[in-house]
mmCIF file of C-alpha atoms in Angstrom:
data_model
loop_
_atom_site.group_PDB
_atom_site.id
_atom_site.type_symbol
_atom_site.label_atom_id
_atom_site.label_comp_id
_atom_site.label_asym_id
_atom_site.label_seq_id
_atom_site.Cartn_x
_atom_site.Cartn_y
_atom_site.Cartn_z
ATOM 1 C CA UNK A 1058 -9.481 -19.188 -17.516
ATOM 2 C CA UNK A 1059 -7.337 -21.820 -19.127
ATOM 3 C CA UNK A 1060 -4.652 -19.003 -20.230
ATOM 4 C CA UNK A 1061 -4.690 -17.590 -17.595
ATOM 5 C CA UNK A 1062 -3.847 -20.614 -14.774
ATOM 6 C CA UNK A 1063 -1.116 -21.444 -18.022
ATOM 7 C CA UNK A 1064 -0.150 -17.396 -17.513
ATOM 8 C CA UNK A 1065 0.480 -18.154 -13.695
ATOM 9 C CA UNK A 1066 2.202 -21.627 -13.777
ATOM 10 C CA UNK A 1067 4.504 -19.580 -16.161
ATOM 11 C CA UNK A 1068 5.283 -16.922 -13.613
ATOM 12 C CA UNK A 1069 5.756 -18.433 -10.429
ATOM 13 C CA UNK A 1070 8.355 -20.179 -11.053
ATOM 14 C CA UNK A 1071 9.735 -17.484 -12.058
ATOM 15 C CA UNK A 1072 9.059 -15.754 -9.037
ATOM 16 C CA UNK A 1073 10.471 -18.019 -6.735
ATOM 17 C CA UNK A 1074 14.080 -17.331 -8.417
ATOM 18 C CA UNK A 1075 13.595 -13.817 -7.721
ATOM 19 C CA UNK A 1076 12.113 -13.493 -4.289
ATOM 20 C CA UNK A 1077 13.140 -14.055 -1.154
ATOM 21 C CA UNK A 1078 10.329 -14.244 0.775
ATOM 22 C CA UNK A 1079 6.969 -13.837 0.253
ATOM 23 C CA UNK A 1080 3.769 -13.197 2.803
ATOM 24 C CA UNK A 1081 0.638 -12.864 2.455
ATOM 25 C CA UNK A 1082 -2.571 -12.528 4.982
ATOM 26 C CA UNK A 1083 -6.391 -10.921 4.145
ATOM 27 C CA UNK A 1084 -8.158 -9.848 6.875
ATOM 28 C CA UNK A 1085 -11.900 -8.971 7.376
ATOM 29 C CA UNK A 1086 -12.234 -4.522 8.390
ATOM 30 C CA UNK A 1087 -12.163 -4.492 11.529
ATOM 31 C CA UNK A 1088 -10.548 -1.777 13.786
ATOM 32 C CA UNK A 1089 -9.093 -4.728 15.652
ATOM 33 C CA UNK A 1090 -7.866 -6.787 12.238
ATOM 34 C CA UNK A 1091 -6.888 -3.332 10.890
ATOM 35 C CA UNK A 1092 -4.666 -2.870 14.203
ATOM 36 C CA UNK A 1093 -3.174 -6.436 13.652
ATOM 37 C CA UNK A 1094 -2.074 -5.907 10.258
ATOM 38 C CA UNK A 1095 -0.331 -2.524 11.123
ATOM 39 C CA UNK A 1096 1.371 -4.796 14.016
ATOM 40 C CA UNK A 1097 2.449 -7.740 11.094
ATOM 41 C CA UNK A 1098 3.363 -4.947 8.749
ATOM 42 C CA UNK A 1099 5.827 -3.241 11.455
ATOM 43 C CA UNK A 1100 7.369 -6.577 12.625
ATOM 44 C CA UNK A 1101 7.959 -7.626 8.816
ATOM 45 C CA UNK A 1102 9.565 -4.188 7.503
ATOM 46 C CA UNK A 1103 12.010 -4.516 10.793
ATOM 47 C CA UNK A 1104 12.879 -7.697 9.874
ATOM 48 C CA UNK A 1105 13.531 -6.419 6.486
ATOM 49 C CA UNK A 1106 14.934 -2.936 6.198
ATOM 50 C CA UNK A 1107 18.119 -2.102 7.926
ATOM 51 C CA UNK A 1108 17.440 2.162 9.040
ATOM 52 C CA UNK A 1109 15.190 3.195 11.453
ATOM 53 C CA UNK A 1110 14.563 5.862 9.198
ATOM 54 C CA UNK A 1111 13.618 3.475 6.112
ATOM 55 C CA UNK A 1112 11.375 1.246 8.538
ATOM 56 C CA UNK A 1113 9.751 4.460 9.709
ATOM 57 C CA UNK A 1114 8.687 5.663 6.308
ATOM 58 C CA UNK A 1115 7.575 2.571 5.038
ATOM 59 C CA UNK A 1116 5.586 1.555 7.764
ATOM 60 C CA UNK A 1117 3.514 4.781 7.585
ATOM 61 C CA UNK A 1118 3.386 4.310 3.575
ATOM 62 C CA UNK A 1119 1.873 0.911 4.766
ATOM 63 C CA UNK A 1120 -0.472 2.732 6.863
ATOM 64 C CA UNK A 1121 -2.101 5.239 4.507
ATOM 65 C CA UNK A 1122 -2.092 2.284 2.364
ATOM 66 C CA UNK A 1123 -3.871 0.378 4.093
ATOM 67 C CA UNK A 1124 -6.685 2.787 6.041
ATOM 68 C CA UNK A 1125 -7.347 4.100 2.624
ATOM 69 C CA UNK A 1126 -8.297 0.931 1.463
ATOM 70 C CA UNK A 1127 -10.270 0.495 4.692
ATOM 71 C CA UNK A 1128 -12.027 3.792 5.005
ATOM 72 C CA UNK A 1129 -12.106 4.609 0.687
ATOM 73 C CA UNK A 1130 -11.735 1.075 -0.902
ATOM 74 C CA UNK A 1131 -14.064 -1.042 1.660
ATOM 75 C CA UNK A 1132 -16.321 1.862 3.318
ATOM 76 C CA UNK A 1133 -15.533 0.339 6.214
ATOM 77 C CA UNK A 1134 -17.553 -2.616 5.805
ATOM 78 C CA UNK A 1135 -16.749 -5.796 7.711
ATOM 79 C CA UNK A 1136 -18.094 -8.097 5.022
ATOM 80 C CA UNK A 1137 -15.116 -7.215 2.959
ATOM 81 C CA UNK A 1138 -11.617 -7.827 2.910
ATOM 82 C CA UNK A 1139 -7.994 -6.247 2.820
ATOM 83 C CA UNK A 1140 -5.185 -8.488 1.153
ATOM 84 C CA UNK A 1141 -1.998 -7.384 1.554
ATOM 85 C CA UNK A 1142 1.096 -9.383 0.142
ATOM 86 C CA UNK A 1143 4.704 -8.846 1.093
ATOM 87 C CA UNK A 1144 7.517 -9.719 -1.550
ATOM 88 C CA UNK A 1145 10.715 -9.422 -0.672
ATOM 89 C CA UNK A 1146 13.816 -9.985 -2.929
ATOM 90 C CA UNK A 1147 17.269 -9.168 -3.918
ATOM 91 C CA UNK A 1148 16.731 -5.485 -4.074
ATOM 92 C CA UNK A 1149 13.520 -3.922 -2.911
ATOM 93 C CA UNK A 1150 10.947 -4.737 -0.132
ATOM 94 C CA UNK A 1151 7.215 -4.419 -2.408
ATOM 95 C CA UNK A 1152 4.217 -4.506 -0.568
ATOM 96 C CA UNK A 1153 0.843 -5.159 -2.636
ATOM 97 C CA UNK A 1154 -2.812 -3.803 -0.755
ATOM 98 C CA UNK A 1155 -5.715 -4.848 -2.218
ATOM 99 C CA UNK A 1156 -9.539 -3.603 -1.386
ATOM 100 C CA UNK A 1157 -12.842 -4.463 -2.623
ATOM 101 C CA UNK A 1158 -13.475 -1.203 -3.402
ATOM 102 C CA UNK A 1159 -14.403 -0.041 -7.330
ATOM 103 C CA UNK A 1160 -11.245 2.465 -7.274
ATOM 104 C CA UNK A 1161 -10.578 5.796 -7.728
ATOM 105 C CA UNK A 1162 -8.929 8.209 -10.436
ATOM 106 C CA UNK A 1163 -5.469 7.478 -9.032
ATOM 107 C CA UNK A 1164 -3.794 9.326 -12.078
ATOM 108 C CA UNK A 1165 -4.999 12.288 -10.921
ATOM 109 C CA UNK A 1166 -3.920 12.102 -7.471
ATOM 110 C CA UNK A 1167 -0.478 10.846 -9.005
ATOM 111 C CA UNK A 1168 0.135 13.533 -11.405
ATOM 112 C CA UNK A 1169 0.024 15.760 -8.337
ATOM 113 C CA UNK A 1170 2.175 14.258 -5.815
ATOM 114 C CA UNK A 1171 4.543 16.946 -6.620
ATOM 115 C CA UNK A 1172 2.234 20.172 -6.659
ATOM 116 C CA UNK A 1173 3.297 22.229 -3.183
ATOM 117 C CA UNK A 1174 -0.059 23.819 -3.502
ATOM 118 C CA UNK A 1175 -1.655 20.914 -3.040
ATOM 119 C CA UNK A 1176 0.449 19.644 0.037
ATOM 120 C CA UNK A 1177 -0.018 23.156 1.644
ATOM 121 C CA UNK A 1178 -3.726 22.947 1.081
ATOM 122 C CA UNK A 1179 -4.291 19.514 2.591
ATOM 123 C CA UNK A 1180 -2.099 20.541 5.519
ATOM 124 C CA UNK A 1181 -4.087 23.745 5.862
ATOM 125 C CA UNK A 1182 -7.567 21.347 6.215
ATOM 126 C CA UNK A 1183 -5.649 19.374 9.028
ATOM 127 C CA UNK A 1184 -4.718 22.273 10.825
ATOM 128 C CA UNK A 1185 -7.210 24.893 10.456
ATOM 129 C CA UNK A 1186 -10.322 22.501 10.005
ATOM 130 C CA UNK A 1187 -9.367 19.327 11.773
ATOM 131 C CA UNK A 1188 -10.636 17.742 8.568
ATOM 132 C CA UNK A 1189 -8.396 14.658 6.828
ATOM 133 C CA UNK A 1190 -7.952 14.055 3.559
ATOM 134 C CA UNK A 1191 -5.469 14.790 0.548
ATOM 135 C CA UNK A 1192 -2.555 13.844 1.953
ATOM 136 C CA UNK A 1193 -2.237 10.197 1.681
ATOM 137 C CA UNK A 1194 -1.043 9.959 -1.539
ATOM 138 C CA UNK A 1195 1.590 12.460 -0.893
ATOM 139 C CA UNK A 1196 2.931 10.864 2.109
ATOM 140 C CA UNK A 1197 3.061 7.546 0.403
ATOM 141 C CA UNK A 1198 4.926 8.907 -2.417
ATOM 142 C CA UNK A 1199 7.287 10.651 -0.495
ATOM 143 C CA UNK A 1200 8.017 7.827 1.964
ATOM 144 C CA UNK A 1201 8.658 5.117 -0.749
ATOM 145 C CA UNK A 1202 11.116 4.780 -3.875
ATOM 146 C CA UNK A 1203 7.621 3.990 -5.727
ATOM 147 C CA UNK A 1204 4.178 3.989 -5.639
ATOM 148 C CA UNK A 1205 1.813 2.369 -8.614
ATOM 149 C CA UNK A 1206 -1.895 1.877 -9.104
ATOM 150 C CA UNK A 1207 -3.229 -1.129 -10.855
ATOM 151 C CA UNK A 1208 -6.520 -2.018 -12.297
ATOM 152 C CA UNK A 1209 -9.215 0.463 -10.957
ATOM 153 C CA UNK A 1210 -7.407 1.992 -8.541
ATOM 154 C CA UNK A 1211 -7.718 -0.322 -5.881
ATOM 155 C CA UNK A 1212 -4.746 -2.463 -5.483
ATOM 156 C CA UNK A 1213 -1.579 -0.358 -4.799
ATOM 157 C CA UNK A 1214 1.865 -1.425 -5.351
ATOM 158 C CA UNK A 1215 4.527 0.091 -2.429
ATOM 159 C CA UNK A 1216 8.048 -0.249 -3.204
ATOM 160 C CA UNK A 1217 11.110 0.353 -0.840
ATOM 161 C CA UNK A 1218 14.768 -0.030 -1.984
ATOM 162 C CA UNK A 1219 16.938 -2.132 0.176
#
């Protein structure tokens, strides 16, 4: 514990050369907290990112981000919560979503971002099933200039270039 607090005294000073602006809320799943944080999330990338087009992509990579860790991370139960933690410096807007969840095999899903089958076959469940599911990932990936798992899978690390 003791290296660790010594670990995090190191970095944030660190930190507070390098970033701009930092925010960070937690909120309890709810469909009404959930609805909140996509309305703080929105407000904060406009504030941040200069194209329409930019704001647009991140705030649905923000999305996926966080209903996965709603409806995969938390099973949608209220007793748990969502952190999510904006840092924004110099060159990049990076948004951090934490669950309570136990995680997933993210390097799987990762390693496959790129497959066309795999696109085509998730869009196929949409449309011909009305089924979700298996594009998240993808549309994360594809919205952002990075995407990173850490731990077990369930904190996820956006990143948008400014």
């Amino acid at each position: 514990l003791f290296s660790l607090t010594e670990a995090e005294l190191i970095r944030v000073p660190k930190d507070r050369k390098v970033f701009y602006q930092q925010i960070r809320f937690q909120f309890r799943v709810t469909e009404e907290n959930v609805e909140r944080a996509n309305r703080l999330s929105d407000l904060l990338i406009q504030g941040v990112l200069e194209s329409e087009e930019d704001c647009t992509a991140m705030y649905a990579a923000i999305k996926e981000g966080l209903d996965n860790a709603v409806v995969h991370g938390n099973n949608k139960d209220v007793t748990k919560t969502v952190d999510i933690n904006f840092l924004i410096d110099r060159t990049k807007l990076t948004v951090i979503i934490q669950d309570e969840g136990r995680g997933f095999d993210f390097l799987y899903y990762l390693s496959n971002v790129d497959n066309r089958e795999n696109f085509d076959r998730a869009r196929r469940r949409i449309m011909e099933e009305g089924r979700r599911g298996g594009l998240g990932i993808i549309v994360m990936h594809r919205c952002t200039d990075r995407i990173e798992y850490s731990g077990s899978g369930n904190t996820l690390r956006l990143e948008k270039n400014l």
